[in-house]
Amino acid sequence: MSSYNKIAALVVLVSILAFAALALNFLGLGFINNSSRGFVEGSDGCVDFDGNSDARNATLDGGEDEGETIAFRVMVHYVNGDRIFDENGNEVIWRGAGGSYLFHAGESYQEAWQRHLPEILAMGLNTVRLAFAFPDSSPNPDYGVPSADILDFEKMDWVLDFLSQYGIRGILDCHNYN
């Protein structure tokens, strides 16, 4: 399995688990509370592919990218009642918007994000939803075309890095139909 597939699988799994936990807590069926945050006390919130909570780097095993080291950070947020908290117990308020339309800028996507950044900051947004689909995804059955931009890892990495420089988090929203 390539590094891209492993990263994509991790992103999808973490997203599904996080949204399921949020939904269960919202419905009053939750199991996440202050004593069960989903991370190791004292860790910095980093998780590797093997579930080691203090890892900043993961080494890929097997496949064409074996031995390649990648760095990533999984942010842990949890719900208690009707509030969201970060890994340090600080309340977090998400203010966001969907940003996938900016990917449609083609090769000028960097300029588009840079041009819209002042507007994003002026609105006080701290979260941007980035819809994407994998290249082998079937079209949206209702419209016959993809409902999100086809994933381009270089673009996605650039956008996430760019946003993080300004304290803005990206929520990766996978729109696959097969």
PDB file of C-alpha atoms in Angstrom:
ATOM      1  CA  MET A   1       0.000   0.000   0.000  1.00  0.00           C
ATOM      2  CA  SER A   2       1.473   3.350  -0.975  1.00  0.00           C
ATOM      3  CA  SER A   3       2.025   6.153   1.530  1.00  0.00           C
ATOM      4  CA  TYR A   4      -0.824   8.125  -0.074  1.00  0.00           C
ATOM      5  CA  ASN A   5      -3.224   5.213   0.439  1.00  0.00           C
ATOM      6  CA  LYS A   6      -2.136   4.799   4.056  1.00  0.00           C
ATOM      7  CA  ILE A   7      -2.548   8.515   4.752  1.00  0.00           C
ATOM      8  CA  ALA A   8      -5.921   8.572   3.023  1.00  0.00           C
ATOM      9  CA  ALA A   9      -7.091   5.514   4.957  1.00  0.00           C
ATOM     10  CA  LEU A  10      -5.966   7.103   8.229  1.00  0.00           C
ATOM     11  CA  VAL A  11      -7.720  10.392   7.422  1.00  0.00           C
ATOM     12  CA  VAL A  12     -10.960   8.614   6.522  1.00  0.00           C
ATOM     13  CA  LEU A  13     -10.845   6.377   9.611  1.00  0.00           C
ATOM     14  CA  VAL A  14     -10.097   9.234  12.010  1.00  0.00           C
ATOM     15  CA  SER A  15     -12.820  11.372  10.410  1.00  0.00           C
ATOM     16  CA  ILE A  16     -15.418   8.622  10.650  1.00  0.00           C
ATOM     17  CA  LEU A  17     -14.576   7.855  14.273  1.00  0.00           C
ATOM     18  CA  ALA A  18     -14.536  11.524  15.267  1.00  0.00           C
ATOM     19  CA  PHE A  19     -17.859  12.332  13.623  1.00  0.00           C
ATOM     20  CA  ALA A  20     -19.451   9.162  15.041  1.00  0.00           C
ATOM     21  CA  ALA A  21     -18.307  10.133  18.540  1.00  0.00           C
ATOM     22  CA  LEU A  22     -19.611  13.686  18.072  1.00  0.00           C
ATOM     23  CA  ALA A  23     -22.961  12.390  16.810  1.00  0.00           C
ATOM     24  CA  LEU A  24     -23.330   9.932  19.694  1.00  0.00           C
ATOM     25  CA  ASN A  25     -22.528  12.621  22.229  1.00  0.00           C
ATOM     26  CA  PHE A  26     -24.913  15.068  20.573  1.00  0.00           C
ATOM     27  CA  LEU A  27     -27.690  12.457  20.821  1.00  0.00           C
ATOM     28  CA  GLY A  28     -26.898  11.861  24.478  1.00  0.00           C
ATOM     29  CA  LEU A  29     -25.510   8.396  23.786  1.00  0.00           C
ATOM     30  CA  GLY A  30     -21.906   9.466  24.052  1.00  0.00           C
ATOM     31  CA  PHE A  31     -19.096   7.755  25.824  1.00  0.00           C
ATOM     32  CA  ILE A  32     -16.505  10.525  25.622  1.00  0.00           C
ATOM     33  CA  ASN A  33     -16.026  12.641  28.715  1.00  0.00           C
ATOM     34  CA  ASN A  34     -13.233  14.367  30.600  1.00  0.00           C
ATOM     35  CA  SER A  35     -11.834  11.081  31.871  1.00  0.00           C
ATOM     36  CA  SER A  36     -11.878   9.380  28.450  1.00  0.00           C
ATOM     37  CA  ARG A  37     -10.511  11.767  25.862  1.00  0.00           C
ATOM     38  CA  GLY A  38      -9.195   9.325  23.282  1.00  0.00           C
ATOM     39  CA  PHE A  39      -5.545  10.230  23.826  1.00  0.00           C
ATOM     40  CA  VAL A  40      -2.820   9.425  26.324  1.00  0.00           C
ATOM     41  CA  GLU A  41      -2.563  11.871  29.219  1.00  0.00           C
ATOM     42  CA  GLY A  42       0.638  13.862  28.920  1.00  0.00           C
ATOM     43  CA  SER A  43       1.061  13.176  25.220  1.00  0.00           C
ATOM     44  CA  ASP A  44       1.178  15.934  22.647  1.00  0.00           C
ATOM     45  CA  GLY A  45      -1.744  14.507  20.693  1.00  0.00           C
ATOM     46  CA  CYS A  46       0.383  12.986  17.913  1.00  0.00           C
ATOM     47  CA  VAL A  47      -0.536   9.492  16.765  1.00  0.00           C
ATOM     48  CA  ASP A  48       1.312   7.207  14.354  1.00  0.00           C
ATOM     49  CA  PHE A  49      -0.027   4.378  12.174  1.00  0.00           C
ATOM     50  CA  ASP A  50       0.559   1.880  14.974  1.00  0.00           C
ATOM     51  CA  GLY A  51      -1.388   3.955  17.498  1.00  0.00           C
ATOM     52  CA  ASN A  52       1.665   5.230  19.374  1.00  0.00           C
ATOM     53  CA  SER A  53       0.447   8.459  20.887  1.00  0.00           C
ATOM     54  CA  ASP A  54       3.769  10.219  21.369  1.00  0.00           C
ATOM     55  CA  ALA A  55       5.038   9.774  17.817  1.00  0.00           C
ATOM     56  CA  ARG A  56       5.819  12.756  15.638  1.00  0.00           C
ATOM     57  CA  ASN A  57       6.984  10.649  12.708  1.00  0.00           C
ATOM     58  CA  ALA A  58       5.681   7.396  11.278  1.00  0.00           C
ATOM     59  CA  THR A  59       7.760   5.002   9.200  1.00  0.00           C
ATOM     60  CA  LEU A  60       5.862   3.253   6.439  1.00  0.00           C
ATOM     61  CA  ASP A  61       6.257  -0.520   6.234  1.00  0.00           C
ATOM     62  CA  GLY A  62       5.902  -2.429   2.974  1.00  0.00           C
ATOM     63  CA  GLY A  63       5.186  -1.273  -0.551  1.00  0.00           C
ATOM     64  CA  GLU A  64       7.080   1.076  -2.784  1.00  0.00           C
ATOM     65  CA  ASP A  65       7.532   3.712  -0.068  1.00  0.00           C
ATOM     66  CA  GLU A  66       8.883   1.363   2.618  1.00  0.00           C
ATOM     67  CA  GLY A  67      11.100   3.105   5.098  1.00  0.00           C
ATOM     68  CA  GLU A  68       9.909   6.580   4.101  1.00  0.00           C
ATOM     69  CA  THR A  69       9.284   8.731   7.147  1.00  0.00           C
ATOM     70  CA  ILE A  70       6.364  11.106   7.154  1.00  0.00           C
ATOM     71  CA  ALA A  71       5.355  13.619   9.799  1.00  0.00           C
ATOM     72  CA  PHE A  72       1.767  14.359  10.663  1.00  0.00           C
ATOM     73  CA  ARG A  73      -0.359  15.452  13.584  1.00  0.00           C
ATOM     74  CA  VAL A  74      -3.801  14.213  14.477  1.00  0.00           C
ATOM     75  CA  MET A  75      -5.652  16.801  16.527  1.00  0.00           C
ATOM     76  CA  VAL A  76      -7.799  15.282  19.220  1.00  0.00           C
ATOM     77  CA  HIS A  77     -11.010  17.086  20.103  1.00  0.00           C
ATOM     78  CA  TYR A  78     -13.755  15.632  22.256  1.00  0.00           C
ATOM     79  CA  VAL A  79     -17.303  16.523  23.202  1.00  0.00           C
ATOM     80  CA  ASN A  80     -18.644  16.928  26.717  1.00  0.00           C
ATOM     81  CA  GLY A  81     -22.323  17.814  26.707  1.00  0.00           C
ATOM     82  CA  ASP A  82     -22.802  20.414  23.994  1.00  0.00           C
ATOM     83  CA  ARG A  83     -19.226  21.730  23.994  1.00  0.00           C
ATOM     84  CA  ILE A  84     -16.038  20.761  22.122  1.00  0.00           C
ATOM     85  CA  PHE A  85     -12.655  20.648  23.883  1.00  0.00           C
ATOM     86  CA  ASP A  86      -9.058  20.241  22.674  1.00  0.00           C
ATOM     87  CA  GLU A  87      -6.494  17.775  24.018  1.00  0.00           C
ATOM     88  CA  ASN A  88      -5.582  20.238  26.792  1.00  0.00           C
ATOM     89  CA  GLY A  89      -9.162  20.615  28.021  1.00  0.00           C
ATOM     90  CA  ASN A  90      -9.654  24.089  26.523  1.00  0.00           C
ATOM     91  CA  GLU A  91     -13.053  24.798  24.993  1.00  0.00           C
ATOM     92  CA  VAL A  92     -12.926  25.087  21.207  1.00  0.00           C
ATOM     93  CA  ILE A  93     -15.460  26.909  19.079  1.00  0.00           C
ATOM     94  CA  TRP A  94     -15.348  25.953  15.422  1.00  0.00           C
ATOM     95  CA  ARG A  95     -16.214  28.768  13.010  1.00  0.00           C
ATOM     96  CA  GLY A  96     -15.900  27.553   9.479  1.00  0.00           C
ATOM     97  CA  ALA A  97     -16.918  27.427   5.868  1.00  0.00           C
ATOM     98  CA  GLY A  98     -16.623  25.074   2.920  1.00  0.00           C
ATOM     99  CA  GLY A  99     -13.548  25.824   0.863  1.00  0.00           C
ATOM    100  CA  SER A 100     -13.544  23.236  -1.888  1.00  0.00           C
ATOM    101  CA  TYR A 101     -14.646  25.745  -4.537  1.00  0.00           C
ATOM    102  CA  LEU A 102     -11.209  27.320  -4.332  1.00  0.00           C
ATOM    103  CA  PHE A 103      -9.678  24.123  -5.695  1.00  0.00           C
ATOM    104  CA  HIS A 104     -11.548  24.819  -8.946  1.00  0.00           C
ATOM    105  CA  ALA A 105      -9.129  27.670  -9.546  1.00  0.00           C
ATOM    106  CA  GLY A 106      -6.905  25.141 -11.325  1.00  0.00           C
ATOM    107  CA  GLU A 107      -3.223  25.967 -11.340  1.00  0.00           C
ATOM    108  CA  SER A 108      -3.865  29.348  -9.720  1.00  0.00           C
ATOM    109  CA  TYR A 109      -5.263  27.744  -6.534  1.00  0.00           C
ATOM    110  CA  GLN A 110      -2.423  29.190  -4.428  1.00  0.00           C
ATOM    111  CA  GLU A 111      -3.188  32.709  -5.574  1.00  0.00           C
ATOM    112  CA  ALA A 112      -6.900  32.103  -4.913  1.00  0.00           C
ATOM    113  CA  TRP A 113      -6.257  31.024  -1.309  1.00  0.00           C
ATOM    114  CA  GLN A 114      -3.871  33.936  -0.756  1.00  0.00           C
ATOM    115  CA  ARG A 115      -6.398  36.377  -2.224  1.00  0.00           C
ATOM    116  CA  HIS A 116      -9.252  35.047  -0.043  1.00  0.00           C
ATOM    117  CA  LEU A 117      -7.242  34.716   3.178  1.00  0.00           C
ATOM    118  CA  PRO A 118      -7.972  38.293   4.375  1.00  0.00           C
ATOM    119  CA  GLU A 119     -11.717  37.598   3.983  1.00  0.00           C
ATOM    120  CA  ILE A 120     -11.412  34.303   5.854  1.00  0.00           C
ATOM    121  CA  LEU A 121      -9.533  35.980   8.700  1.00  0.00           C
ATOM    122  CA  ALA A 122     -11.903  38.991   8.781  1.00  0.00           C
ATOM    123  CA  MET A 123     -14.843  36.631   9.287  1.00  0.00           C
ATOM    124  CA  GLY A 124     -13.058  35.037  12.246  1.00  0.00           C
ATOM    125  CA  LEU A 125     -13.044  31.585  10.681  1.00  0.00           C
ATOM    126  CA  ASN A 126     -10.796  28.967  12.260  1.00  0.00           C
ATOM    127  CA  THR A 127     -11.944  25.920  10.277  1.00  0.00           C
ATOM    128  CA  VAL A 128     -12.290  25.239   6.546  1.00  0.00           C
ATOM    129  CA  ARG A 129     -13.980  22.143   5.135  1.00  0.00           C
ATOM    130  CA  LEU A 130     -12.108  20.725   2.142  1.00  0.00           C
ATOM    131  CA  ALA A 131     -14.259  18.347   0.104  1.00  0.00           C
ATOM    132  CA  PHE A 132     -12.418  15.869  -2.105  1.00  0.00           C
ATOM    133  CA  ALA A 133     -12.899  12.596  -3.959  1.00  0.00           C
ATOM    134  CA  PHE A 134     -10.387   9.920  -4.905  1.00  0.00           C
ATOM    135  CA  PRO A 135      -9.639   9.561  -8.638  1.00  0.00           C
ATOM    136  CA  ASP A 136     -11.348   6.143  -8.830  1.00  0.00           C
ATOM    137  CA  SER A 137     -14.574   7.430  -7.258  1.00  0.00           C
ATOM    138  CA  SER A 138     -17.812   7.085  -9.176  1.00  0.00           C
ATOM    139  CA  PRO A 139     -19.686  10.300 -10.000  1.00  0.00           C
ATOM    140  CA  ASN A 140     -22.388  11.544  -7.655  1.00  0.00           C
ATOM    141  CA  PRO A 141     -25.425   9.439  -8.646  1.00  0.00           C
ATOM    142  CA  ASP A 142     -27.728  12.477  -8.411  1.00  0.00           C
ATOM    143  CA  TYR A 143     -25.697  14.658 -10.781  1.00  0.00           C
ATOM    144  CA  GLY A 144     -23.507  12.346 -12.867  1.00  0.00           C
ATOM    145  CA  VAL A 145     -20.355  14.317 -12.029  1.00  0.00           C
ATOM    146  CA  PRO A 146     -17.987  14.281  -9.036  1.00  0.00           C
ATOM    147  CA  SER A 147     -19.385  16.248  -6.094  1.00  0.00           C
ATOM    148  CA  ALA A 148     -15.935  17.344  -4.982  1.00  0.00           C
ATOM    149  CA  ASP A 149     -12.518  18.064  -6.408  1.00  0.00           C
ATOM    150  CA  ILE A 150     -10.449  15.034  -7.356  1.00  0.00           C
ATOM    151  CA  LEU A 151      -7.782  14.704  -4.694  1.00  0.00           C
ATOM    152  CA  ASP A 152      -4.403  16.140  -5.556  1.00  0.00           C
ATOM    153  CA  PHE A 153      -2.079  15.492  -2.614  1.00  0.00           C
ATOM    154  CA  GLU A 154       0.283  18.328  -3.487  1.00  0.00           C
ATOM    155  CA  LYS A 155      -2.575  20.850  -3.582  1.00  0.00           C
ATOM    156  CA  MET A 156      -4.131  19.485  -0.395  1.00  0.00           C
ATOM    157  CA  ASP A 157      -0.787  19.566   1.438  1.00  0.00           C
ATOM    158  CA  TRP A 158      -0.135  23.128   0.300  1.00  0.00           C
ATOM    159  CA  VAL A 159      -3.603  24.326   1.349  1.00  0.00           C
ATOM    160  CA  LEU A 160      -3.401  22.613   4.767  1.00  0.00           C
ATOM    161  CA  ASP A 161       0.092  24.021   5.396  1.00  0.00           C
ATOM    162  CA  PHE A 162      -0.997  27.483   4.238  1.00  0.00           C
ATOM    163  CA  LEU A 163      -4.070  27.496   6.488  1.00  0.00           C
ATOM    164  CA  SER A 164      -2.168  26.180   9.514  1.00  0.00           C
ATOM    165  CA  GLN A 165       0.257  29.125   9.278  1.00  0.00           C
ATOM    166  CA  TYR A 166      -2.726  31.322  10.181  1.00  0.00           C
ATOM    167  CA  GLY A 167      -4.202  29.038  12.861  1.00  0.00           C
ATOM    168  CA  ILE A 168      -6.912  27.690  10.567  1.00  0.00           C
ATOM    169  CA  ARG A 169      -7.681  23.961  10.659  1.00  0.00           C
ATOM    170  CA  GLY A 170      -8.797  21.903   7.690  1.00  0.00           C
ATOM    171  CA  ILE A 171     -11.554  19.299   7.914  1.00  0.00           C
ATOM    172  CA  LEU A 172     -11.068  16.719   5.163  1.00  0.00           C
ATOM    173  CA  ASP A 173     -14.438  15.641   3.748  1.00  0.00           C
ATOM    174  CA  CYS A 174     -14.269  12.596   1.461  1.00  0.00           C
ATOM    175  CA  HIS A 175     -17.022  12.382  -1.204  1.00  0.00           C
ATOM    176  CA  ASN A 176     -16.583   8.941  -2.806  1.00  0.00           C
ATOM    177  CA  TYR A 177     -19.480   7.074  -4.383  1.00  0.00           C
ATOM    178  CA  ASN A 178     -18.201   3.550  -4.986  1.00  0.00           C
TER     179      ASN A 178
END
